[in-house]
Structures are given as C-alpha cells and as structure tokens.
XYZ file of C-alpha atoms in Angstrom:
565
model
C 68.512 -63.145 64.903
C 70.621 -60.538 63.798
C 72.731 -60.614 60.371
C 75.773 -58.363 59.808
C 75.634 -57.362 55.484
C 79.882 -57.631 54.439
C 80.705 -54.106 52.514
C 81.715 -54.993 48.479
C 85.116 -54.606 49.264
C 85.440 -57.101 52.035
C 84.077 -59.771 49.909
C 86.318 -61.989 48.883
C 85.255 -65.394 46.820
C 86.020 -68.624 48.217
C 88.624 -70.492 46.330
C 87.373 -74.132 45.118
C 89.445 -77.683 45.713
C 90.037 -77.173 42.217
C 91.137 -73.753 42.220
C 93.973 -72.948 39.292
C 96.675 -71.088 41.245
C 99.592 -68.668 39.677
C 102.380 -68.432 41.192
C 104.144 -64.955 41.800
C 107.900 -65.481 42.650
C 110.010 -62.267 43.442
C 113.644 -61.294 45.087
C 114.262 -57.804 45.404
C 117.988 -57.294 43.729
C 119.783 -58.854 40.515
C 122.562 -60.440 42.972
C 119.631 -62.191 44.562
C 118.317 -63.355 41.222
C 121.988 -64.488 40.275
C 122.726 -66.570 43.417
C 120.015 -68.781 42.238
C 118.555 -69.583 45.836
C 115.167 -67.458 47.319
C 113.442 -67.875 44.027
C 113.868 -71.823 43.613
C 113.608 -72.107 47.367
C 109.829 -70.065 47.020
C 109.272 -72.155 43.844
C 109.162 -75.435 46.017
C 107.496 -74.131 48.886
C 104.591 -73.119 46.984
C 104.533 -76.086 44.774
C 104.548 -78.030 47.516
C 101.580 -75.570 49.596
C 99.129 -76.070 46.093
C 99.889 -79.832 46.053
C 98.538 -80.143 49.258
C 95.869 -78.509 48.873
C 94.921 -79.860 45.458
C 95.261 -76.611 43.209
C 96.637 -76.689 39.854
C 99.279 -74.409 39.050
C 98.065 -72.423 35.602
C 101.054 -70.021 35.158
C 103.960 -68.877 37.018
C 105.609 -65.087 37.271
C 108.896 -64.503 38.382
C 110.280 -61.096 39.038
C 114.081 -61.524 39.242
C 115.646 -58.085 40.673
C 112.460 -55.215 40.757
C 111.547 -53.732 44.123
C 108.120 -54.329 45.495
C 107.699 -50.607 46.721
C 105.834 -50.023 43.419
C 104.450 -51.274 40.833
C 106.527 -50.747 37.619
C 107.142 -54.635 37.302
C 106.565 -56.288 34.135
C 105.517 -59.783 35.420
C 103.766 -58.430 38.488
C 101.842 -56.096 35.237
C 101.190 -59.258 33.460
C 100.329 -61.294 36.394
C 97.402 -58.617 37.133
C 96.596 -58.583 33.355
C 95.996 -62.271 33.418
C 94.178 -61.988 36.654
C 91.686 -59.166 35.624
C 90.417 -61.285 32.236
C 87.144 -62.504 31.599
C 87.088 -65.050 32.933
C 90.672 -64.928 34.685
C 93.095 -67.285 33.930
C 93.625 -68.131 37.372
C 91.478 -67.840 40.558
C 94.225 -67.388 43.695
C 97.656 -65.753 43.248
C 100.254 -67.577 45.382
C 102.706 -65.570 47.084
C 105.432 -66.695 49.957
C 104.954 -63.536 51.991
C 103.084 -60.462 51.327
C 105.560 -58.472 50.887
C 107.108 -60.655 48.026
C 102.999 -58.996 46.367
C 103.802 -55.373 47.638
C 105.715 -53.594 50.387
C 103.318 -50.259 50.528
C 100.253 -50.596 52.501
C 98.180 -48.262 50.193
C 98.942 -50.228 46.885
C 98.508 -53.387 48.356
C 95.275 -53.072 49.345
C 94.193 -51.384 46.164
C 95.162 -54.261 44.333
C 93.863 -56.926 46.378
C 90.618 -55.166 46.546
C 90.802 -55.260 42.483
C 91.563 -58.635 42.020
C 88.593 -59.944 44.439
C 86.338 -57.794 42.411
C 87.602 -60.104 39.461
C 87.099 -62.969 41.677
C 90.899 -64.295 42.289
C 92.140 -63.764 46.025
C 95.426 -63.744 46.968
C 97.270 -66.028 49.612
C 100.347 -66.015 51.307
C 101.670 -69.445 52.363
C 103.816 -67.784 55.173
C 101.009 -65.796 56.835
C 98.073 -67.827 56.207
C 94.757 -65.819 57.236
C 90.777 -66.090 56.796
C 88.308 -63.902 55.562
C 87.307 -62.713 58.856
C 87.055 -58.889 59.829
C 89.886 -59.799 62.055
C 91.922 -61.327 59.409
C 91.878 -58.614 57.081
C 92.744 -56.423 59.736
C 96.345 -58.445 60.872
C 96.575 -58.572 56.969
C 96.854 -54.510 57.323
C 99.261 -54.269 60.478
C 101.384 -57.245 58.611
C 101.552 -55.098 55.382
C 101.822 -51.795 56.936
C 104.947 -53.316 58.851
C 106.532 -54.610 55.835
C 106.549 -51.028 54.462
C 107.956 -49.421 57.580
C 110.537 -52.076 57.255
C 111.125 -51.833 53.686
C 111.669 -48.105 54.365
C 113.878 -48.428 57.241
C 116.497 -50.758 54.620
C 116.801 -48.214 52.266
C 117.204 -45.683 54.419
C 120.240 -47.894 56.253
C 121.173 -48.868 52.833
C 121.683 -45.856 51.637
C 123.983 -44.446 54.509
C 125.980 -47.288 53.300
C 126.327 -46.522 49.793
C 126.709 -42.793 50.577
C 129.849 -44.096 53.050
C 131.270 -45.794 50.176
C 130.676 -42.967 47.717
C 133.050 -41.012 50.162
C 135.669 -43.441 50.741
C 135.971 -43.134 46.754
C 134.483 -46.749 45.351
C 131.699 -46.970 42.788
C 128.107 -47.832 43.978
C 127.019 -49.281 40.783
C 125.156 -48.900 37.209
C 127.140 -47.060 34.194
C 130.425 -44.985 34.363
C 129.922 -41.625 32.996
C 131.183 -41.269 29.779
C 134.914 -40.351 29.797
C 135.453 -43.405 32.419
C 135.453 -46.567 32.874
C 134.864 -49.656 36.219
C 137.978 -50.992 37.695
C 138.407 -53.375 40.355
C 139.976 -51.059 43.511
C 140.555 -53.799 46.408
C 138.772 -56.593 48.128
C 137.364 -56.401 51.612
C 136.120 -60.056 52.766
C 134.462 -61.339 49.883
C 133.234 -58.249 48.125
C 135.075 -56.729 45.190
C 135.330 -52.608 45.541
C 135.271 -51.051 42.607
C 136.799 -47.360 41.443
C 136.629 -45.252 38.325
C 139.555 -44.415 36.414
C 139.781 -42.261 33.087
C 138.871 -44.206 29.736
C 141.716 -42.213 27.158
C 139.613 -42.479 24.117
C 136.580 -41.130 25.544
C 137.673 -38.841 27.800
C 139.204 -36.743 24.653
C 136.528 -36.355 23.410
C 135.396 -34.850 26.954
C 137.718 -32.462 26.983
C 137.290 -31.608 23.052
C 133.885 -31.022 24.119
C 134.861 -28.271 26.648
C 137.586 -26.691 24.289
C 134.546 -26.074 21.821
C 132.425 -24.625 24.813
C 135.253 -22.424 25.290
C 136.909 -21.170 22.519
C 134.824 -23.044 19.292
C 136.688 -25.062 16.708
C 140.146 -23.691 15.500
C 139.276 -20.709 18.456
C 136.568 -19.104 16.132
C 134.373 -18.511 19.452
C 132.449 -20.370 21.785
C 130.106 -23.036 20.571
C 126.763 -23.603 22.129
C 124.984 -26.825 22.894
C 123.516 -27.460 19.479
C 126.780 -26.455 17.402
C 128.807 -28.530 19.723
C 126.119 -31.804 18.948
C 125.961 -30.954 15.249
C 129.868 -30.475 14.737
C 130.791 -33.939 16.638
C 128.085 -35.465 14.316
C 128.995 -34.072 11.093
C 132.776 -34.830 11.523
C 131.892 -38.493 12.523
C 132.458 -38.832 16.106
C 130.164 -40.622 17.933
C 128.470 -41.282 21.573
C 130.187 -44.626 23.363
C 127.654 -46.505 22.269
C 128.193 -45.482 18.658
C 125.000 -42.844 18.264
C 124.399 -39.579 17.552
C 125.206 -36.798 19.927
C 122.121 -34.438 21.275
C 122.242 -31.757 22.784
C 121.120 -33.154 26.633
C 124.112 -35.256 26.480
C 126.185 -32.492 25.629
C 124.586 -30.091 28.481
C 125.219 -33.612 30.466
C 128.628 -33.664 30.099
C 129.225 -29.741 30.881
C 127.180 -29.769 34.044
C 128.873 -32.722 35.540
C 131.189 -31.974 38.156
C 132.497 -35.659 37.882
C 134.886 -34.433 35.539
C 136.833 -31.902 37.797
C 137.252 -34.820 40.144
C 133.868 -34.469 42.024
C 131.281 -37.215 41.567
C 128.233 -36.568 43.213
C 126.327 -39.952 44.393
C 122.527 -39.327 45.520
C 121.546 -36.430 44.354
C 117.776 -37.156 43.029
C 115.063 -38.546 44.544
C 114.826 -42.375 42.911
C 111.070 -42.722 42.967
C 110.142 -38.676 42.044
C 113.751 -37.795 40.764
C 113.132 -34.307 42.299
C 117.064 -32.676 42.883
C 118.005 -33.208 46.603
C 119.614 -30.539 48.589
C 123.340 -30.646 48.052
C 123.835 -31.175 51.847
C 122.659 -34.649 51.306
C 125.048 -35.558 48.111
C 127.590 -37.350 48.587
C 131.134 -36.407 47.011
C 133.305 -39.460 45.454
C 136.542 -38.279 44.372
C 137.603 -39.974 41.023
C 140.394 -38.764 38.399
C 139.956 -35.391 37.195
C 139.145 -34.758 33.242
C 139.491 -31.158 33.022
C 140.559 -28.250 34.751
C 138.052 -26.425 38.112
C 138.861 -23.601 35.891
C 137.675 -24.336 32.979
C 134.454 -26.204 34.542
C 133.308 -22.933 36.220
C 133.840 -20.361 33.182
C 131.671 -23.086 30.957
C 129.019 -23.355 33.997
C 128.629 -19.362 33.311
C 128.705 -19.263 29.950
C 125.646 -21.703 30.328
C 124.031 -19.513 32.662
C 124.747 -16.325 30.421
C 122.908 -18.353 27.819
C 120.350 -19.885 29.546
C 116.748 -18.238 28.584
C 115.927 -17.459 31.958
C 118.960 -15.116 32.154
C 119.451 -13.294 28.951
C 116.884 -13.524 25.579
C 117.213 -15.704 23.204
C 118.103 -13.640 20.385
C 120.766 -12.003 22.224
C 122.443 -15.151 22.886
C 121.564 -16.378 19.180
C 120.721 -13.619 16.888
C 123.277 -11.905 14.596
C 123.175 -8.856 16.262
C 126.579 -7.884 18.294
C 125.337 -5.201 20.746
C 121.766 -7.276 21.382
C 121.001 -7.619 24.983
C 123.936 -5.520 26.247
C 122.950 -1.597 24.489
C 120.845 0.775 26.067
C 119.559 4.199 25.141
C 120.778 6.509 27.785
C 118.101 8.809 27.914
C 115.517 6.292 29.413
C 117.320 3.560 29.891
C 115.194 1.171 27.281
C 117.189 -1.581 25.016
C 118.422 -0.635 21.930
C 117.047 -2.495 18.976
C 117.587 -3.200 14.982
C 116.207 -1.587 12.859
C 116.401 -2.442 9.040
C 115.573 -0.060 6.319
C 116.053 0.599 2.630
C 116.998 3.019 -0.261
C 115.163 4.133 -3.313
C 118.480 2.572 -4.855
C 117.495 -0.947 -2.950
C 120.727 -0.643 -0.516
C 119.678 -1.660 2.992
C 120.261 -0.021 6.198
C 120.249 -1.530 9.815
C 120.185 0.966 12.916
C 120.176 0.730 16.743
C 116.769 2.712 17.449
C 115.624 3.286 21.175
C 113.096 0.535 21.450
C 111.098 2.346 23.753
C 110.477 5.545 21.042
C 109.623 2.726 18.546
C 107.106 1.417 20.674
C 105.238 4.964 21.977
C 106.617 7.340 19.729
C 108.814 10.526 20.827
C 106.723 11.456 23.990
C 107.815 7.999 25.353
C 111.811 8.805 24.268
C 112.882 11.277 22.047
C 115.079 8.046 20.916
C 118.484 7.765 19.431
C 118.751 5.940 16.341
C 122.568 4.777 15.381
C 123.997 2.817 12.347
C 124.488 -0.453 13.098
C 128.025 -0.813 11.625
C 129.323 2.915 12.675
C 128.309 1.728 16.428
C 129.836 -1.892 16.437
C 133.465 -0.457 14.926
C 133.781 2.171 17.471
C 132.818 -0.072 20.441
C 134.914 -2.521 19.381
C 138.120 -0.067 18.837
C 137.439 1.604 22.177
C 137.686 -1.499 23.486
C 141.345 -2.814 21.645
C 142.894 0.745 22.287
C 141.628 2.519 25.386
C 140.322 -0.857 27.211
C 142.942 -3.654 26.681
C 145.184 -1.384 27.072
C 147.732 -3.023 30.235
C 148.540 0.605 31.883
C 144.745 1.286 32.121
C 143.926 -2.247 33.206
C 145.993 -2.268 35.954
C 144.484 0.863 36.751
C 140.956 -0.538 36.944
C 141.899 -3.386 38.566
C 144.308 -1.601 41.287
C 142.063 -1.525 43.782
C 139.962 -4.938 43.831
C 143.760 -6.796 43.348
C 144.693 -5.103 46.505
C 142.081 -6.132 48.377
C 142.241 -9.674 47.003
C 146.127 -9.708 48.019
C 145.020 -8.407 51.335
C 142.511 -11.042 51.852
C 145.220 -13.809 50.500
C 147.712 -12.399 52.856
C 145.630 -12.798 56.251
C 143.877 -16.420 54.909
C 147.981 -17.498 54.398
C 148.599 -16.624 58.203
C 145.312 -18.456 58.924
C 147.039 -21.219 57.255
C 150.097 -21.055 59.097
C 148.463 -20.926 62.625
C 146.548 -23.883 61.940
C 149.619 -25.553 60.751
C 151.500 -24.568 64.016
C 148.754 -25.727 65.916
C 148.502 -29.403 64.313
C 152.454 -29.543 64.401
C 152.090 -28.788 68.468
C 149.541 -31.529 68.950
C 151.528 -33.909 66.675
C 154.987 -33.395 68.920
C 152.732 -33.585 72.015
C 151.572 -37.270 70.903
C 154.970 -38.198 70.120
C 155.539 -37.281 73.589
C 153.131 -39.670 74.877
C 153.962 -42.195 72.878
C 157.398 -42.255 74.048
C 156.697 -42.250 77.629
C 154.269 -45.224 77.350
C 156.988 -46.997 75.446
C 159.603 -46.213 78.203
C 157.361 -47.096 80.828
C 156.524 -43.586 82.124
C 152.941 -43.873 81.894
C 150.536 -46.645 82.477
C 148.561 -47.525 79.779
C 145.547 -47.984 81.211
C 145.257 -44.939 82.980
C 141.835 -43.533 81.728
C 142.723 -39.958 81.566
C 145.555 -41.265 79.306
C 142.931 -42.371 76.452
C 141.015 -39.518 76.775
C 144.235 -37.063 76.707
C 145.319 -39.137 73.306
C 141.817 -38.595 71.812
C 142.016 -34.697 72.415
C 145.729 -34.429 70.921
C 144.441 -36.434 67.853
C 141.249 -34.594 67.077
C 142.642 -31.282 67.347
C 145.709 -32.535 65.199
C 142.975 -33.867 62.602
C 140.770 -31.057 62.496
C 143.786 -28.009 61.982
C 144.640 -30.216 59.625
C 141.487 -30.389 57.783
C 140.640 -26.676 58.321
C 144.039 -26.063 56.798
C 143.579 -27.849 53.486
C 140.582 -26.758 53.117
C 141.791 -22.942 53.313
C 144.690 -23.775 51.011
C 142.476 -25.163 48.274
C 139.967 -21.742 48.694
C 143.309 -19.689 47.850
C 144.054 -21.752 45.068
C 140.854 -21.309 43.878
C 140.758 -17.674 43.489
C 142.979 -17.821 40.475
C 147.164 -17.014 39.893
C 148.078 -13.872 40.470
C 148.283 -11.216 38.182
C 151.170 -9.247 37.057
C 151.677 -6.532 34.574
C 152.931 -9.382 32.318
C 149.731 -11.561 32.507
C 148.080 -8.259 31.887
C 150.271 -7.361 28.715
C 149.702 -11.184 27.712
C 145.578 -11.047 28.198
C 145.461 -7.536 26.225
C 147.123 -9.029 23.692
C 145.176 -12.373 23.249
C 141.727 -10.739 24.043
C 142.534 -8.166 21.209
C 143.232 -10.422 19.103
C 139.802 -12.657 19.620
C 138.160 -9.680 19.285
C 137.403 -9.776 16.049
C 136.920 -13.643 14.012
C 138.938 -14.267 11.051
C 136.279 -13.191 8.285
C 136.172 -9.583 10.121
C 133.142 -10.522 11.884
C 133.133 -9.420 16.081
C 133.950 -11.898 18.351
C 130.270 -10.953 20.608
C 131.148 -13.821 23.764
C 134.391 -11.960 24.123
C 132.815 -8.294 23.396
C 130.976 -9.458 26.545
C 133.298 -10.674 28.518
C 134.629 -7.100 28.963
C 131.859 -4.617 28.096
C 128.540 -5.713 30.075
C 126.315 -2.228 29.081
C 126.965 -0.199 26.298
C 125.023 3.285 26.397
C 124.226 5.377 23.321
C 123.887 9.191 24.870
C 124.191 10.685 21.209
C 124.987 10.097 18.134
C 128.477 10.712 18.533
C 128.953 9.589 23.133
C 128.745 6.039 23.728
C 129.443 4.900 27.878
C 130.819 1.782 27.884
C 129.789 -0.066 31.513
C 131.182 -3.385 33.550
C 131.983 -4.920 36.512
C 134.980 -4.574 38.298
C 134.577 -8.033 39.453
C 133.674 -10.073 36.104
C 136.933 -8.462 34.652
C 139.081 -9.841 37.218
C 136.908 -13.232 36.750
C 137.892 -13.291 32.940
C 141.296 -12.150 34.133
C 141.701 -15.064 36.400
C 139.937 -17.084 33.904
C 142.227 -16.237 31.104
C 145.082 -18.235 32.887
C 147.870 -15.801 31.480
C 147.512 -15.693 27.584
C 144.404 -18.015 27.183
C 141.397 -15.981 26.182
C 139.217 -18.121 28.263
C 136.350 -14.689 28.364
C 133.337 -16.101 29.379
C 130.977 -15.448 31.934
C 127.971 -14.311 33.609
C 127.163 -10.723 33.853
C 125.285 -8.829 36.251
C 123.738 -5.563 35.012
C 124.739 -3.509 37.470
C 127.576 -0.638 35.968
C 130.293 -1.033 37.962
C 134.136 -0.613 36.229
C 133.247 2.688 34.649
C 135.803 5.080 36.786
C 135.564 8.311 34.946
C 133.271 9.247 32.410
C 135.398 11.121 30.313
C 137.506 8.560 29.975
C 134.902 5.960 28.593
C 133.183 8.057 26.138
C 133.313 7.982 22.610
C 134.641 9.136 20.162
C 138.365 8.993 21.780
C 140.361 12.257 22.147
C-alpha cells in the first residue's frame, strides 16, 4: 500500500459539529447596501446553512458598498484580524459565494492558504466543495471565472459611464469646486444628473485665475503659494471652510472643467497612473472662465515649472535671471554682489562661465545690475512697444495667419454647401414618400436616406469643428489693438514702487545678450509675441507664456542693440 503525503498548503483542518462560524456579508455598491435586500437575503441563508449544520455564529462582518477586487476593506481587514489570533475567534468563515470573499484568483488563494495555516477554512454555502485535490481545483476555475467576470462588468460598465459622460450627465462622487449636482431629467426610473455653476464659489474660481494672471490690484502674476497664502490671509476659505494649499490651487488651474470641458476617466482607479487622453471622456458642463485665459495660465505654469526654467529664475529677485546671456560664449549671466571700502554694495551681471574657469574659459563681461535692467527695460517701452515697429515684426507671421484663416473659411463654406445639398436632397425624399412617389419599403430607399444623413451629419461636424479652430487662434489684430497693447504692456512694465514687472519683461524679451559693456541684443520669438498679442485680448495685458530659447523676432541687429541712436 501506497500513501500520497498532502503539501502544507493543501491542508486544510476539518471543521468540528461545534465549529464557531463568522459570517462575512458583502454587496458590491452603496445603492446595493441602501436597497436593503442581498445583504439580509445572505444574512438568512447563512443563518439558516450554520443552523443546520449545528455551528454557532461568533461574529458577523458586513461590507456594505467596497469591491471585492482587492482588499482595502475594513471588515474584510478585521474579519482576517480576528481570524489570524491565537487562538482565532472563529474556526470557518461563511461566505454565500466566493466571490462575495474575493473576485481575483491570486488574492484569493493567498488568503485562504493563510487562514488554513491559522486553522479556520472558509466555505461557501452556494458552491459547496471538499478537500479533495479535485475540489480545490473547481475552487480555482470557479474563482478564476469570477475574476474574468468581474473584469468583463467594469469594463461594460465603464463604456456606460463614459456614454453618459458624453451625453453631458454626472457619473457620480463630488462636483468640483465652483459647481454644484442638479437633477437634469429622468429616463425610466433613474434620475440624470448635470452640473451647473455654484455663484459663490465659482468667484472665487475666477478670482483665483485673475491672481494667476495679473496678481492682486494687477501688481503681477501670483504663483501657487502667493495665490494660497493671499486667499488665507484675507479670510476666504475652501468649500468646506479650510485652508487653501497650494495642490488645490494647481487643482483648480489645471482643470479644464472650468472652460466647459470635464474630463471623466482619466486615471487608472486601482494604480491612478494618467490614461491616454484618447480614452477620456469629454462632458460638457457650464463654462467658468474664458479658453483664453485657461491656456495663457497653463503656460505660465509650464514657464514656472522646475523642469522648464530654474527655480531662482522663476523666484529669485533677480529681473534678467534665466533669460541673460554673455554673448561671447553663450554662458548665463549671473549676480554678482560686491562692496566698498565705504560699505556701499554693488550687484553685477558677470559671465558665469569666467567666474567658474577664469578668463581662459571667457574673457567675461561683467555689467551693473541696475545700469543693465533700466536700459533693457527702456529699449523695450520705446523702440519695442512701439505700434509702427510691431506691426513691422509681426507683418509677416499675421499674413500668413490671415492666409491660413482665409482658405480654412472656404473650407468652411464647402462643407456648409455640401451639408445644405444633402439636407434639400432629403427633403426631396421625404416629400415624394409623403406624396406617394416612392414606396417605402423599397430597400435601396433606406439605404439612400442613410447616405444623405451621414454625409449631412458629418459636413456638419467637420464644419464646427473648423469654425471653433478659427476662433481659437485669437481676434484679429489691427493697428488699434496694437496701439492699445503698447500702451497697456508699457504701462505693466514697471510695478507701482518702481520695481520691473519680470513676467511681462518676459513675455516680450525671451534672451537678452550682453556683447559689451555698452551692446545689449535683445532676442524673441516671432510666434510667442503674437501669442501674448492674441492673449492680450485688445488692451488686457494678459503677457504670459512659455518661451522657447530659440532667437527668433530679432530682424536687424542694428536695430536691437543698445544703447539707442
């Protein structure tokens, strides 16, 4: 005779007449939980399967709303607590199904293995199976299966939700801030519900982006951790009556809810990894603010962000930090502080790269700090913002956006002709079946309607769309708009106490080369002006944005340089 030793794992401990059972009772939603029927319905059924089998019921866990795809469930945590005590407080767990215990194979197994290890076993009243190699294995294919299923629901129910993101209804959990839940309709016995703007909170939204833009009072534009510390100190608070920080700030400036564009499922909701934005989908609700002001904050962000320029010359009191450049090798130029035998101190922009390996790495130009910042900042009120020389600049890349306008408009009005021709060709139809012409159920007929109607839809479609890319490039700008910008930007130049303005210096001046002490080349893009030109909206200073580093607006030479003629 022949005996076959069980491996540790497969051993499971018989559970006595007088076993003491806990129960573990579990629905999946918080609408499941409130209806008030799977978990008394599992309560009885298990009641009744331990009465008959004489067990005594020590404890009972019920998990009202919590998925069983993990494990981050309090009772089901407590439950295993309990269990894996010395001695445990129980000796079966009772369960309706296995997948009210877990719906991943993996985990399952893990903790069923643990628990018999402790001694308590776990049975399911619904799929009752031995001990047997060929038990355990079913037990595997049954759990397995309730993860492919489990899987296979959320995927289904999250086309749904997606669909209903697009038709414009709300999905669920908290309004952003700025809104608020309102019932939108009824369809059978289910209550849609919408977004609309809350006004209390959704000024304080937009004050929010007005400091991003142009500060408090238009002193400048505030970043993150002004903005938090200014609502705080002047006593306004979150919705729930807190403190502001600075993520809920960044929150509120990155969310593209507010310019009428709520994305629905964009993370990952077990590793909240970003997904690809082909799989968001867009919910239109009531716009806060304006696209224009969204996208000049989004690059003022981005002009701040670490990763694009250094801290310091984002937050430093420098003006020219992060923007000038010694000409003759093309290093940043840096302060430099010094002092008198009468105690007066100096500050210079030295060549960083002579400071670092002497003159054989740069013979290195060293400028004063307050000679350099006055004559950059009055070449760039009188020869700069000056509307004759920026409609020169701007001449060419204006014509080519006009041209580009011009061709996109008869785009436009093709695809408009075309949908109006399939529209009066329907009408056609239509009125033929209705006079008897045409027999209605002529095949060809259906098919011939179908055609008319999707080309009518899609010109349509393609048509909007185009129309709301022109409209996005900005109004068009005139030699007043250009009069009205010089003016404003001039004026923002410099802050009330006679300090620069250094977000707006930017705006218009991306590279500022020293070539001697008395030539400074002034460098930008042709494109970022005509961004803070469209941004500007007229007379509104709006002159933020991300700026490449590649020299771009500087025409002539001569005609940059300083000193002036």
């Amino acid at each position: 005779m022949t005996s076959t030793a069980r491996r540790p794992d497969q051993e499971v401990v018989p559970v006595a007449t007088t076993a003491r059972a806990a129960l573990y009772l579990r629905v999946s939603t918080s609408k499941q939980a409130e209806s008030d029927l799977s978990i008394p319905d599992q309560r009885r059924q298990i009641e009744s399967y331990c009465l008959s089998r004489g067990w005594e019921v020590a404890d009972t866990f019920v998990e009202p709303g919590n998925t069983a795809t993990d494990d981050r469930r309090p009772a089901f945590q407590a439950m295993i607590e309990a269990a894996m005590s010395k001695p445990p407080a129980f000796t079966v767990i009772v369960v309706h199904s296995f997948s009210r215990f877990f719906r991943d194979q993996f985990q399952f197994e893990f903790y069923v293995r643990k628990l018999a290890k402790n001694g308590v076993r776990l049975v399911s009243i619904t799929q009752d199976l031995g001990d047997d190699p060929m038990s355990v294995m079913m037990r595997q294919i049954m759990t397995l299966f309730d993860e492919y299923q489990s899987k296979e629901n959320g995927k289904h129910t999250l086309r749904a939700m997606n669909e209903n993101a697009r038709q414009g209804f709300w999905n669920g959990a908290r309004a952003p801030i700025g809104y608020r839940i309102v019932a939108a309709g009824q369809r059978g016995a289910k209550i849609k519900k919408a977004l609309e703007v809350d006004p209390i909170q959704a000024e304080t939204v937009r004050r929010i982006y007005r400091m991003a833009l142009n500060g408090v009072e238009d002193r400048g534009p505030m970043g993150l951790k002004a903005i938090a510390s200014w609502l705080n100190e002047n006593n306004i608070r979150t919705r729930d009556g807190g403190r502001w920080g600075v993520g809920a700030v960044h929150q509120i400036l990155t969310r593209t809810t507010y310019i009428g564009q709520h994305r629905f499922n964009t993370r990952d909701h077990k590793t909240r990894r970003p997904k690809p934005e082909s799989e968001h989908a867009i919910m239109e609700v009531p716009a806060i603010i304006s696209e224009v002001e969204f996208e000049t904050v989004q690059r003022s962000l981005k002009a701040r962000s670490p990763k694009m320029m250094p801290p310091m010359a984002v937050g430093g009191p420098t003006l020219l930090t992060g923007i000038c450049f010694c000409a003759c090798c093309g290093g940043a130029m840096t302060l430099r502080t010094g002092t008198s035998n009468t105690g007066k101190e100096y500050r210079y922009y030295t060549c960083a790269t002579k400071a670092r390996q002497g003159v054989k790495g740069c013979p290195g130009i060293t400028v004063p700090m307050d000679r350099l910042n006055d004559a950059v900042i009055a070449h760039i009120e009188k020869r700069l913002l000056e509307p004759v020389r920026l409609e020169a600049l701007m001449d060419q890349i204006l014509e080519r956006r006009d041209d580009w306008v011009a061709q996109r408009r008869l785009h436009v009005a093709d695809l408009e002709r075309r949908a109006t021709e399939a529209e009066a060709k329907l009408k056609r139809l239509y009125e033929a079946i209705e006079n008897g012409v045409l027999d209605m159920s002529d095949p060809s007929l259906k098919d011939r309607i179908a055609e008319l109607a999707a080309t009518r839809d899609q010109a349509r479609g393609d048509a909007d769309r185009a129309v709301s890319h022109i409209e996005k490039i900005g109004p068009a700008i005139t030699p007043e708009s250009l009069r009205a910008f010089a003016k404003a930007a001039r004026k923002k130049l410099r802050n009330n106490d006679g300090s620069f303005a250094r977000d707006h210096i930017r705006a218009v001046a991306q590279r500022v080369e020293v070539i001697s002490k008395t030539e400074v080349r002034i460098r930008g893009q042709r494109s970022e002006l005509l961004r803070t030109l469209t941004a500007a909206s007229g007379v509104e200073a709006a002159v933020l944005g991300v700026r490449g580093f590649e020299p771009k607006w500087c025409a002539r030479q001569d005609s940059n340089l300083w000193p002036p003629d």
